Amino acid sequence: MNQYNPHHFIAAGRNALPVDAGGLPWTGQYVFSSGNLILDLLHNFFLENTARTNKLRVYQMTKDPAAREMLGYLFVRGGVHAVAYGKALEKLTGVKMNEMLPIPRIGNAMFPEAKKYMDMAIHTKLYRQSPEDYRQMDQIWDGAHPDGGMCTVVDGPPMELAGSHVELAGIGSAFAPDYHPEEVFEMAQKLYKKAQNK
Amino acid sequence: MNQYNPHHFIAAGRNALPVDAGGLPWTGQYVFSSGNLILDLLHNFFLENTARTNKLRVYQMTKDPAAREMLGYLFVRGGVHAVAYGKALEKLTGVKMNEMLPIPRIGNAMFPEAKKYMDMAIHTKLYRQSPEDYRQMDQIWDGAHPDGGMCTVVDGPPMELAGSHVELAGIGSAFAPDYHPEEVFEMAQKLYKKAQNK
Amino acid sequence: MNQYNPHHFIAAGRNALPVDAGGLPWTGQYVFSSGNLILDLLHNFFLENTARTNKLRVYQMTKDPAAREMLGYLFVRGGVHAVAYGKALEKLTGVKMNEMLPIPRIGNAMFPEAKKYMDMAIHTKLYRQSPEDYRQMDQIWDGAHPDGGMCTVVDGPPMELAGSHVELAGIGSAFAPDYHPEEVFEMAQKLYKKAQNK
Amino acid sequence: MNQYNPHHFIAAGRNALPVDAGGLPWTGQYVFSSGNLILDLLHNFFLENTARTNKLRVYQMTKDPAAREMLGYLFVRGGVHAVAYGKALEKLTGVKMNEMLPIPRIGNAMFPEAKKYMDMAIHTKLYRQSPEDYRQMDQIWDGAHPDGGMCTVVDGPPMELAGSHVELAGIGSAFAPDYHPEEVFEMAQKLYKKAQNK
Amino acid sequence: MNQYNPHHFIAAGRNALPVDAGGLPWTGQYVFSSGNLILDLLHNFFLENTARTNKLRVYQMTKDPAAREMLGYLFVRGGVHAVAYGKALEKLTGVKMNEMLPIPRIGNAMFPEAKKYMDMAIHTKLYRQSPEDYRQMDQIWDGAHPDGGMCTVVDGPPMELAGSHVELAGIGSAFAPDYHPEEVFEMAQKLYKKAQNK
Amino acid sequence: MNQYNPHHFIAAGRNALPVDAGGLPWTGQYVFSSGNLILDLLHNFFLENTARTNKLRVYQMTKDPAAREMLGYLFVRGGVHAVAYGKALEKLTGVKMNEMLPIPRIGNAMFPEAKKYMDMAIHTKLYRQSPEDYRQMDQIWDGAHPDGGMCTVVDGPPMELAGSHVELAGIGSAFAPDYHPEEVFEMAQKLYKKAQNK
């Protein structure tokens, strides 16, 4: 049970709600959309680094390995977003934004949970899923990455991470039973009807 | 210029903001996620019909053909969502929710902008984009549609609507110039530098 | 002292505030009033069942007998509201909403604190306090109740619950002293003046 | 159609919503409940006078006779509340709060729509509806009223205003048809079914 | 780490945020500005006493001597504000507002942390910092203070409190090092560059 | 009367309220205070340029000379803030932030109402009011200004603007009468008493 905000459990059980750690709901006022491209990019650059700062504090608050594993991955991929906005700003204005990274001044490589993804060069890759769209992405995502390596656009999903779901195989409660969807649905209906007849 | 809410123009120019027609920002409190499947489906059923009611009022407030064209399409496709939630609730509980549709009691077929999509059977189709996922969709989206026709799951995007983008071809300001992306980007940079030297 | 939200004690002492369990104030956005009768009834049906879900979670969170006693009573009387909205929807649209009750699928009879009120048929009664108004209530509140018994409109207050206040008689702090109101007021004034002269 | 806030019409049609004239929803933060009786009374005294100030501005903004009629009545009855809180504060603390009334310094008697109710002494009466409760009301609501007359507690509803509903008699759309409730309900059902069969 | 609201630490570390003890942000709706002088003064009188009530509850919640020291000082100086608004209201309306002070009915002199400032007559002084402005302050801040002593306007800062900063001298972490600002700035830059080269 | 938001007039008359142009109140969530100096400076740099963008839109919306005069002055002085944050970021990180100014890419010199202040070098001056504090300001506010001229810290208020208040001299309603404060206060009291006796 949530020790900070009992409302979360009362309203949502184990479901997620779009609220912050203090229970305040997300608000449309968080969306910045000025119509000025440089200002909008600057806001996103700022936002990615704010997210990083907050995530560093969450890392500091928990020793839970699952949480830290997720944070390590997010440090690396969130870094891709920050660097991409910085590169876009540099292309348009000539200002070398990325020289102020990382914010805060603690590199991703210091966290073992992030370092392992950097060793796989995950921080240098932008994935393109559509066969036709976003073809000009490499106009912005190119050149050196501030954490080392060259920025590359990859066609298709991140295959180097593909095997990681297998890790769940041994954990009973996480392993989905080998039923066809229709069977699962049928069982749900039967359980429901049974409950109804109580 | 926005005659109701000058803040919108000041903050966002011609950009969109996630606010309602009175300027109130969207809030995370709008998300209902109770952890009880029937209650969550019931909320979505209710929500789709609320959206329909509001859109009917917008239709009433405007004679702009572009707005009404969009509303006509949304009446039909929003109807698909309402009917889908109704069918899911019926499968689980046996209650024939869709017999209370349409809400309000004015059918889509009364609006020429919606009628033309119903003549194309657009109200009966649920599109499945992924080759592997959502294969059990037809467990819910099946049988008769309350507005006529049989519910069908279609693999791939709505091809019967594919040609409609051509309509913009003749409108100068809407027609993207025939440049390669790199050329457009280079021109933007040159204009920007030029403005910088003023 | 409130262990979750110190603001409550600071601002209100032992008084109540119209905030949720996380401290968020009630907002007028919770009021749904669309002008469409079926949609408004559907929202209230949904809302009563959401309240029930939340109260079930509160029941689960506490073993305090006073809290559970109150919850047991609310399960039964809140159920009256849900069933009444369901019956109104059925009369208007023919859809048998109440066949999806109870939501969640755990009947009131499972809770001893609620069961005792059902044994008194409290779940089947709607009380009418005014001699003239709401005479057509029995047009909606009639027929079988999904939890058993026949729905009945009762003229006057719930007399079968009238004796329950006597339970407080033996508890000193809960028993109001046998003074006339004017005497109480006079004493308050004297205490106040005395404090003033300190 | 609402010329200021189109959201109101879109969401609620002709229904009312608990929002202010700018569309902001009522919030639980408006409730002041400190647990200190003098502070709570002081807040209510302040609030009644704020309401009066705002209503004076609305009076100034409109020449609509129905709106001004309602405002005139509210000036007089809202004044009863302000004076009652002022008297309660004086009884408890000795401070003659009501000597600062009216706020703003424009008396109710200046408005013809209010003056006619003062001529009926409506500003001096507090109505008590229950045969048993609130018997000590005259401990607070007594003595002279700052606008003239003596404060009186009246048992029962304001009979001197009872005839005023007759004024609506001649207006067709405001006059409820002479049907029995069951008949009205039956007609609603028939209209609904008929719409359903379209 | 904040035990009530983890969001505070995540977003702000050890920085302060303009939120209440439950994490709700300050809102512009707290500003009352009616354009009626008496109503505005009355609101401020009310507000100062609300702040006092809340601070009394915080005093009750903590035994931390630093917190209580600060509260003691605020009781006395906050009292100056309440009394000043009360005097302004009395000058304008003749109503002796300050006869209802203190709210709540527990005098500042009961708290040793406040008593010591009253012994220095800090509760009777209003400080005027500008050589030219606010010269008419003594038109309002004059006569007897409800807690004893005569109200006085003092030109210049509170010199009788000037020595109190010396108390920090012996605490290492609170004592700023004896560097020139440029030196501190240079060191910050060097540390920053060093971190950058890691 | 406010044509967009009638609530403003109802609640505040001609007073100002801390709300945006759409009536939404200021919220403490607008305060960004992360505890990371670079991130906090970056946010302020972003914010000053957002304010500039919004003010440019207001300039575009109005031809009122008083509004444009104020905007012209704010373009120049707001620019000082943006440039100052940019210089602080450059000193700490080496990134030449100010090379992306102005945002939007329309220089202040294009607006006659701003140009006249630039001709007075108002855009290059930071004013220091205290004899002792902020002595190290010139560590950041130095070197060239992107709009021309050298950045200078000035001790004392902006004397070059001192004469501008004289412009109001001929306007009757703006000219304060030549009374001593006590006389003004006495007259207010008399008017108030007179109103009281009506």
Coordinates of N, CA, C and O in Angstrom, one line a residue, chain D residues 21-156:
Chain D
A21 N -17.7 33.3 -13.4 CA -18.1 33.9 -14.6 C -17.0 33.8 -15.6 O -17.2 34.1 -16.8
G22 N -15.8 33.4 -15.2 CA -14.7 33.2 -16.2 C -14.5 31.8 -16.5 O -13.6 31.4 -17.3
G23 N -15.3 30.9 -16.0 CA -15.3 29.5 -16.4 C -14.4 28.6 -15.4 O -14.4 27.4 -15.6
L24 N -13.8 29.2 -14.4 CA -13.0 28.5 -13.4 C -13.9 27.7 -12.5 O -14.8 28.3 -11.9
P25 N -13.7 26.4 -12.4 CA -14.6 25.6 -11.5 C -14.4 25.9 -10.0 O -13.3 26.3 -9.6
W26 N -15.5 25.8 -9.3 CA -15.4 25.9 -7.8 C -14.4 24.9 -7.3 O -14.2 23.8 -7.8
T27 N -13.7 25.3 -6.2 CA -12.7 24.4 -5.7 C -12.9 24.3 -4.2 O -13.3 25.2 -3.5
G28 N -12.6 23.1 -3.6 CA -12.7 22.8 -2.2 C -11.8 23.8 -1.4 O -12.0 23.9 -0.2
Q29 N -10.8 24.4 -2.0 CA -10.0 25.4 -1.3 C -10.8 26.6 -0.9 O -10.3 27.4 -0.1
Y30 N -12.0 26.8 -1.4 CA -12.8 27.9 -1.0 C -13.4 27.7 0.4 O -13.8 28.6 1.0
V31 N -13.4 26.4 0.8 CA -14.0 26.1 2.1 C -13.0 26.5 3.2 O -11.8 26.0 3.2
F32 N -13.4 27.4 4.1 CA -12.5 27.7 5.3 C -13.1 27.1 6.5 O -14.2 27.3 6.8
S33 N -12.3 26.3 7.1 CA -12.8 25.5 8.3 C -11.6 25.3 9.2 O -10.9 24.3 9.2
S34 N -11.3 26.3 10.1 CA -10.1 26.3 10.8 C -10.2 25.6 12.2 O -9.2 25.3 12.8
G35 N -11.5 25.4 12.6 CA -11.6 24.8 14.0 C -11.6 25.9 15.0 O -11.9 25.6 16.2
N36 N -11.4 27.2 14.7 CA -11.5 28.3 15.6 C -12.8 29.0 15.3 O -12.9 29.6 14.2
L37 N -13.7 29.0 16.3 CA -15.1 29.6 16.0 C -15.0 31.0 15.6 O -15.7 31.4 14.6
I38 N -14.3 31.8 16.2 CA -14.2 33.3 15.9 C -13.7 33.5 14.5 O -14.2 34.3 13.7
L39 N -12.6 32.8 14.2 CA -12.0 32.9 12.9 C -13.0 32.4 11.8 O -13.1 33.0 10.7
D40 N -13.7 31.3 12.1 CA -14.6 30.8 11.1 C -15.8 31.8 10.9 O -16.2 32.0 9.7
L41 N -16.3 32.4 12.0 CA -17.4 33.4 11.8 C -16.9 34.6 11.1 O -17.6 35.2 10.3
L42 N -15.6 35.0 11.4 CA -15.1 36.2 10.8 C -14.9 36.0 9.3 O -15.2 36.9 8.4
H43 N -14.5 34.7 8.9 CA -14.4 34.4 7.4 C -15.8 34.5 6.8 O -15.9 35.0 5.7
N44 N -16.8 34.0 7.4 CA -18.1 34.0 6.8 C -18.7 35.5 6.7 O -19.3 35.8 5.7
F45 N -18.4 36.3 7.8 CA -18.8 37.7 7.7 C -18.1 38.4 6.5 O -18.8 39.1 5.7
F46 N -16.8 38.1 6.3 CA -16.1 38.6 5.2 C -16.7 38.1 3.9 O -16.8 38.9 2.9
L47 N -17.0 36.8 3.8 CA -17.5 36.2 2.6 C -18.8 36.8 2.1 O -19.0 37.0 1.0
E48 N -19.7 37.0 3.1 CA -21.0 37.5 2.7 C -20.9 38.9 2.1 O -21.6 39.3 1.2
N49 N -19.9 39.7 2.6 CA -19.7 41.0 2.1 C -19.0 41.0 0.8 O -19.2 41.9 -0.1
T50 N -18.2 40.0 0.6 CA -17.5 39.9 -0.7 C -18.6 39.5 -1.8 O -18.7 40.1 -2.9
A51 N -19.5 38.6 -1.4 CA -20.6 38.2 -2.3 C -21.4 39.4 -2.6 O -21.8 39.6 -3.8
R52 N -21.7 40.3 -1.7 CA -22.5 41.5 -1.9 C -21.7 42.4 -2.9 O -22.4 43.0 -3.8
T53 N -20.4 42.6 -2.7 CA -19.7 43.4 -3.6 C -19.8 42.9 -5.0 O -20.0 43.7 -6.0
N54 N -19.6 41.6 -5.2 CA -19.6 41.0 -6.5 C -21.0 41.2 -7.1 O -21.2 41.5 -8.3
K55 N -22.1 41.0 -6.3 CA -23.4 41.1 -6.8 C -23.7 42.6 -7.2 O -24.4 42.8 -8.2
L56 N -23.2 43.5 -6.5 CA -23.3 44.9 -6.9 C -22.8 45.2 -8.3 O -23.3 45.9 -9.1
R57 N -21.6 44.5 -8.6 CA -21.0 44.7 -9.9 C -21.8 44.1 -11.0 O -21.9 44.6 -12.1
V58 N -22.4 42.9 -10.7 CA -23.3 42.3 -11.6 C -24.5 43.1 -11.9 O -24.9 43.3 -13.0
Y59 N -25.1 43.7 -10.8 CA -26.2 44.7 -11.0 C -25.8 45.8 -12.0 O -26.6 46.2 -12.8
Q60 N -24.6 46.3 -11.8 CA -24.1 47.4 -12.6 C -23.9 46.9 -14.1 O -24.1 47.8 -15.0
M61 N -23.6 45.7 -14.3 CA -23.4 45.1 -15.7 C -24.6 44.8 -16.5 O -24.5 44.6 -17.7
T62 N -25.7 44.7 -15.8 CA -26.9 44.3 -16.5 C -28.1 45.2 -16.3 O -28.2 45.8 -15.2
K63 N -29.0 45.3 -17.3 CA -30.2 46.1 -17.1 C -31.4 45.1 -17.2 O -32.6 45.5 -17.1
D64 N -31.1 43.8 -17.3 CA -32.2 42.8 -17.5 C -33.0 42.8 -16.2 O -32.5 42.6 -15.1
P65 N -34.4 43.0 -16.3 CA -35.2 43.2 -15.1 C -35.2 41.9 -14.3 O -35.3 42.0 -13.1
A66 N -35.2 40.7 -14.9 CA -35.3 39.5 -14.2 C -34.0 39.3 -13.3 O -34.0 39.0 -12.1
A67 N -32.8 39.6 -13.9 CA -31.6 39.5 -13.2 C -31.6 40.5 -12.0 O -31.2 40.2 -10.9
R68 N -32.0 41.8 -12.3 CA -32.0 42.8 -11.2 C -33.0 42.4 -10.1 O -32.8 42.7 -8.9
E69 N -34.2 41.8 -10.5 CA -35.2 41.4 -9.5 C -34.5 40.4 -8.5 O -34.6 40.5 -7.3
M70 N -33.8 39.4 -9.1 CA -33.2 38.4 -8.3 C -32.1 39.0 -7.4 O -32.0 38.7 -6.3
L71 N -31.3 39.9 -8.0 CA -30.2 40.6 -7.3 C -30.8 41.4 -6.1 O -30.3 41.4 -5.0
G72 N -31.9 42.1 -6.4 CA -32.6 42.9 -5.3 C -32.9 42.0 -4.1 O -32.7 42.3 -2.9
Y73 N -33.5 40.8 -4.4 CA -33.9 39.9 -3.4 C -32.6 39.4 -2.6 O -32.6 39.3 -1.4
L74 N -31.6 39.1 -3.4 CA -30.4 38.6 -2.8 C -29.7 39.6 -1.9 O -29.0 39.3 -0.9
F75 N -29.7 40.9 -2.4 CA -29.1 41.9 -1.5 C -29.7 41.9 -0.1 O -29.0 42.0 0.9
V76 N -31.1 41.7 -0.1 CA -31.8 41.8 1.2 C -31.5 40.5 2.0 O -31.1 40.6 3.2
R77 N -31.6 39.3 1.4 CA -31.4 38.1 2.1 C -30.0 37.8 2.4 O -29.6 37.3 3.5
G78 N -29.1 38.1 1.5 CA -27.6 38.0 1.8 C -27.2 39.0 2.9 O -26.4 38.6 3.8
G79 N -27.9 40.1 3.0 CA -27.7 41.0 4.1 C -28.0 40.4 5.4 O -27.3 40.6 6.4
V80 N -29.1 39.6 5.5 CA -29.4 38.9 6.7 C -28.3 38.0 7.2 O -27.9 38.0 8.4
H81 N -27.6 37.3 6.2 CA -26.5 36.4 6.6 C -25.3 37.3 7.2 O -24.8 36.9 8.2
A82 N -25.0 38.4 6.5 CA -23.9 39.2 7.0 C -24.2 39.7 8.4 O -23.3 39.6 9.3
V83 N -25.4 40.2 8.6 CA -25.7 40.8 9.9 C -25.7 39.7 11.0 O -25.3 39.9 12.1
A84 N -26.2 38.5 10.6 CA -26.2 37.4 11.6 C -24.8 37.0 12.0 O -24.6 36.8 13.2
Y85 N -23.9 36.9 11.1 CA -22.5 36.6 11.5 C -21.9 37.8 12.3 O -21.2 37.5 13.3
G86 N -22.2 39.0 11.9 CA -21.8 40.1 12.7 C -22.3 40.1 14.1 O -21.6 40.3 15.1
K87 N -23.6 39.7 14.3 CA -24.2 39.6 15.6 C -23.5 38.5 16.5 O -23.3 38.7 17.7
A88 N -23.3 37.4 15.8 CA -22.6 36.3 16.5 C -21.3 36.7 17.0 O -20.9 36.4 18.2
L89 N -20.5 37.4 16.2 CA -19.2 37.9 16.6 C -19.3 38.8 17.7 O -18.5 38.8 18.7
E90 N -20.3 39.7 17.7 CA -20.4 40.7 18.8 C -20.8 40.0 20.1 O -20.2 40.3 21.1
K91 N -21.7 39.0 20.0 CA -22.0 38.3 21.2 C -20.8 37.6 21.9 O -20.6 37.6 23.1
L92 N -19.9 37.0 21.0 CA -18.8 36.3 21.5 C -17.6 37.2 22.0 O -16.9 36.9 22.9
T93 N -17.4 38.3 21.2 CA -16.2 39.1 21.4 C -16.5 40.5 21.9 O -15.6 41.2 22.3
G94 N -17.7 41.0 21.8 CA -18.1 42.3 22.2 C -17.8 43.4 21.1 O -18.2 44.5 21.2
V95 N -17.1 42.9 20.0 CA -16.8 43.9 18.9 C -18.0 44.1 18.0 O -18.6 43.1 17.5
K96 N -18.4 45.4 17.8 CA -19.6 45.7 17.1 C -19.4 45.7 15.6 O -19.4 46.7 14.9
M97 N -19.2 44.5 15.0 CA -18.9 44.3 13.6 C -19.8 45.0 12.7 O -19.5 45.6 11.7
N98 N -21.1 45.0 13.0 CA -22.1 45.4 12.1 C -22.1 47.0 11.8 O -22.7 47.5 10.9
E99 N -21.3 47.7 12.7 CA -21.2 49.1 12.4 C -20.4 49.4 11.2 O -20.3 50.5 10.7
M100 N -19.7 48.4 10.6 CA -19.0 48.6 9.3 C -19.8 48.3 8.1 O -19.4 48.4 7.0
L101 N -21.1 47.8 8.4 CA -22.0 47.5 7.2 C -22.7 48.8 6.8 O -22.9 49.7 7.6
P102 N -23.2 49.0 5.6 CA -23.0 48.0 4.5 C -21.6 48.2 3.8 O -21.1 49.3 3.8
I103 N -21.1 47.1 3.3 CA -19.9 47.0 2.5 C -20.3 46.5 1.1 O -20.9 45.4 1.1
P104 N -20.0 47.2 0.0 CA -19.6 48.6 0.0 C -20.7 49.6 0.6 O -21.8 49.2 0.8
R105 N -20.3 50.8 0.8 CA -21.1 51.8 1.5 C -22.3 52.3 0.7 O -22.5 53.5 0.6
I106 N -23.0 51.4 0.0 CA -24.2 51.8 -0.7 C -25.3 50.9 -0.2 O -25.3 49.7 -0.3
G107 N -26.3 51.6 0.5 CA -27.3 50.8 1.2 C -28.2 50.1 0.3 O -28.4 50.5 -0.8
N108 N -28.8 49.0 0.8 CA -29.8 48.2 -0.1 C -31.0 49.1 -0.5 O -31.5 48.9 -1.5
A109 N -31.3 50.0 0.4 CA -32.5 50.8 0.2 C -32.4 51.7 -1.1 O -33.4 52.2 -1.6
M110 N -31.2 51.8 -1.6 CA -31.0 52.6 -2.8 C -31.5 51.9 -4.1 O -31.6 52.5 -5.1
F111 N -31.6 50.6 -4.0 CA -32.0 49.8 -5.2 C -33.5 49.5 -5.1 O -34.0 48.8 -4.1
P112 N -34.3 50.0 -6.0 CA -35.8 49.7 -5.9 C -36.1 48.2 -5.8 O -37.0 47.9 -5.1
E113 N -35.3 47.4 -6.5 CA -35.6 45.9 -6.4 C -35.4 45.4 -5.0 O -35.9 44.3 -4.7
A114 N -34.6 46.0 -4.2 CA -34.3 45.6 -2.9 C -35.2 46.3 -1.9 O -35.7 45.7 -0.9
K115 N -35.5 47.6 -2.2 CA -36.3 48.4 -1.3 C -37.6 47.8 -1.0 O -38.1 47.8 0.1
K116 N -38.3 47.3 -2.1 CA -39.6 46.7 -1.9 C -39.7 45.6 -0.9 O -40.6 45.4 -0.2
Y117 N -38.5 44.8 -0.8 CA -38.5 43.7 0.2 C -38.2 44.2 1.6 O -38.7 43.6 2.6
M118 N -37.5 45.3 1.7 CA -37.2 45.9 3.0 C -38.5 46.5 3.5 O -38.8 46.5 4.7
D119 N -39.4 47.1 2.6 CA -40.6 47.6 3.1 C -41.5 46.5 3.7 O -42.4 46.7 4.5
M120 N -41.3 45.2 3.2 CA -42.0 44.1 3.8 C -41.2 43.5 5.0 O -41.6 42.4 5.5
A121 N -40.2 44.2 5.5 CA -39.4 43.8 6.6 C -38.7 42.4 6.4 O -38.3 41.7 7.4
I122 N -38.5 42.0 5.2 CA -37.8 40.8 4.8 C -36.4 40.7 5.4 O -35.9 39.7 5.7
H123 N -35.8 41.9 5.5 CA -34.4 42.0 6.0 C -34.2 41.7 7.5 O -33.1 41.4 7.9
T124 N -35.4 41.6 8.2 CA -35.3 41.4 9.7 C -35.6 40.0 10.1 O -35.6 39.7 11.3
K125 N -36.0 39.2 9.1 CA -36.5 37.9 9.5 C -35.6 36.7 9.2 O -35.1 36.6 8.1
L126 N -35.5 35.8 10.1 CA -34.8 34.6 9.9 C -35.8 33.4 10.1 O -36.5 33.4 11.1
Y127 N -35.9 32.6 9.0 CA -37.0 31.6 9.0 C -36.5 30.3 9.6 O -35.4 29.8 9.3
R128 N -37.3 29.6 10.4 CA -36.9 28.4 11.1 C -37.9 27.3 10.5 O -39.1 27.5 10.8
Q129 N -37.4 26.3 9.9 CA -38.3 25.4 9.2 C -38.6 24.1 10.0 O -39.7 23.5 9.8
S130 N -37.7 23.8 10.9 CA -37.9 22.5 11.7 C -38.7 22.8 13.0 O -38.5 23.9 13.6
P131 N -39.6 21.9 13.4 CA -40.3 22.2 14.6 C -39.4 22.1 15.9 O -39.7 22.7 16.9
E132 N -38.3 21.3 15.8 CA -37.5 21.1 17.0 C -36.1 21.8 16.9 O -35.6 22.2 18.0
D133 N -35.5 21.8 15.7 CA -34.1 22.3 15.7 C -34.0 23.8 15.7 O -34.9 24.5 15.5
Y134 N -32.8 24.2 15.9 CA -32.4 25.6 15.9 C -33.3 26.5 16.8 O -33.6 27.6 16.4
R135 N -33.7 26.0 17.9 CA -34.6 26.8 18.8 C -33.8 28.0 19.4 O -34.4 28.9 19.9
Q136 N -32.4 27.8 19.5 CA -31.7 28.9 20.2 C -31.3 30.0 19.2 O -30.5 30.9 19.5
M137 N -31.8 30.0 17.9 CA -31.4 31.0 16.9 C -31.7 32.4 17.5 O -30.9 33.3 17.2
D138 N -32.7 32.6 18.3 CA -33.0 33.9 18.7 C -32.0 34.4 19.8 O -32.2 35.6 20.2
Q139 N -31.1 33.6 20.2 CA -30.1 34.0 21.1 C -29.1 34.9 20.3 O -28.4 35.8 20.9
I140 N -29.0 34.7 19.0 CA -28.1 35.5 18.2 C -28.9 36.5 17.4 O -28.5 37.7 17.3
W141 N -29.9 36.0 16.7 CA -30.7 36.9 15.8 C -31.8 37.7 16.7 O -32.9 37.3 16.7
D142 N -31.3 38.7 17.3 CA -32.2 39.5 18.1 C -31.8 41.0 18.1 O -30.8 41.3 17.5
G143 N -32.5 41.9 18.7 CA -32.1 43.3 18.8 C -32.4 44.0 17.5 O -33.0 43.5 16.6
A144 N -31.8 45.2 17.4 CA -32.0 46.1 16.2 C -31.3 45.6 15.0 O -30.2 45.0 15.1
H145 N -31.9 45.8 13.8 CA -31.2 45.5 12.6 C -30.5 46.8 12.1 O -31.2 47.9 12.2
P146 N -29.3 46.8 11.6 CA -28.7 48.0 11.2 C -29.4 48.8 10.1 O -29.3 50.0 10.0
D147 N -30.3 48.1 9.3 CA -31.0 48.8 8.3 C -32.4 49.2 8.8 O -33.3 49.6 8.0
G148 N -32.7 49.1 10.1 CA -34.0 49.4 10.7 C -34.8 48.2 11.0 O -34.7 47.2 10.3
G149 N -35.7 48.3 12.0 CA -36.5 47.2 12.4 C -35.8 46.4 13.4 O -34.7 46.5 13.7
M150 N -36.6 45.4 14.0 CA -36.1 44.5 15.0 C -35.9 43.1 14.4 O -36.8 42.6 13.7
C151 N -34.8 42.4 14.7 CA -34.6 41.1 14.2 C -35.6 40.1 14.8 O -35.7 40.1 16.1
T152 N -36.2 39.3 14.0 CA -37.2 38.4 14.5 C -37.0 37.0 13.9 O -36.7 36.9 12.7
V153 N -37.2 35.9 14.7 CA -37.2 34.6 14.1 C -38.6 34.2 13.8 O -39.5 34.3 14.7
V154 N -38.8 33.7 12.6 CA -40.2 33.3 12.1 C -40.2 31.8 12.0 O -39.3 31.2 11.4
D155 N -41.3 31.2 12.6 CA -41.4 29.8 12.4 C -42.2 29.5 11.1 O -43.3 30.0 10.9
G156 N -41.5 28.7 10.2 CA -42.2 28.4 9.0 C -41.6 29.2 7.8 O -40.8 30.1 8.0

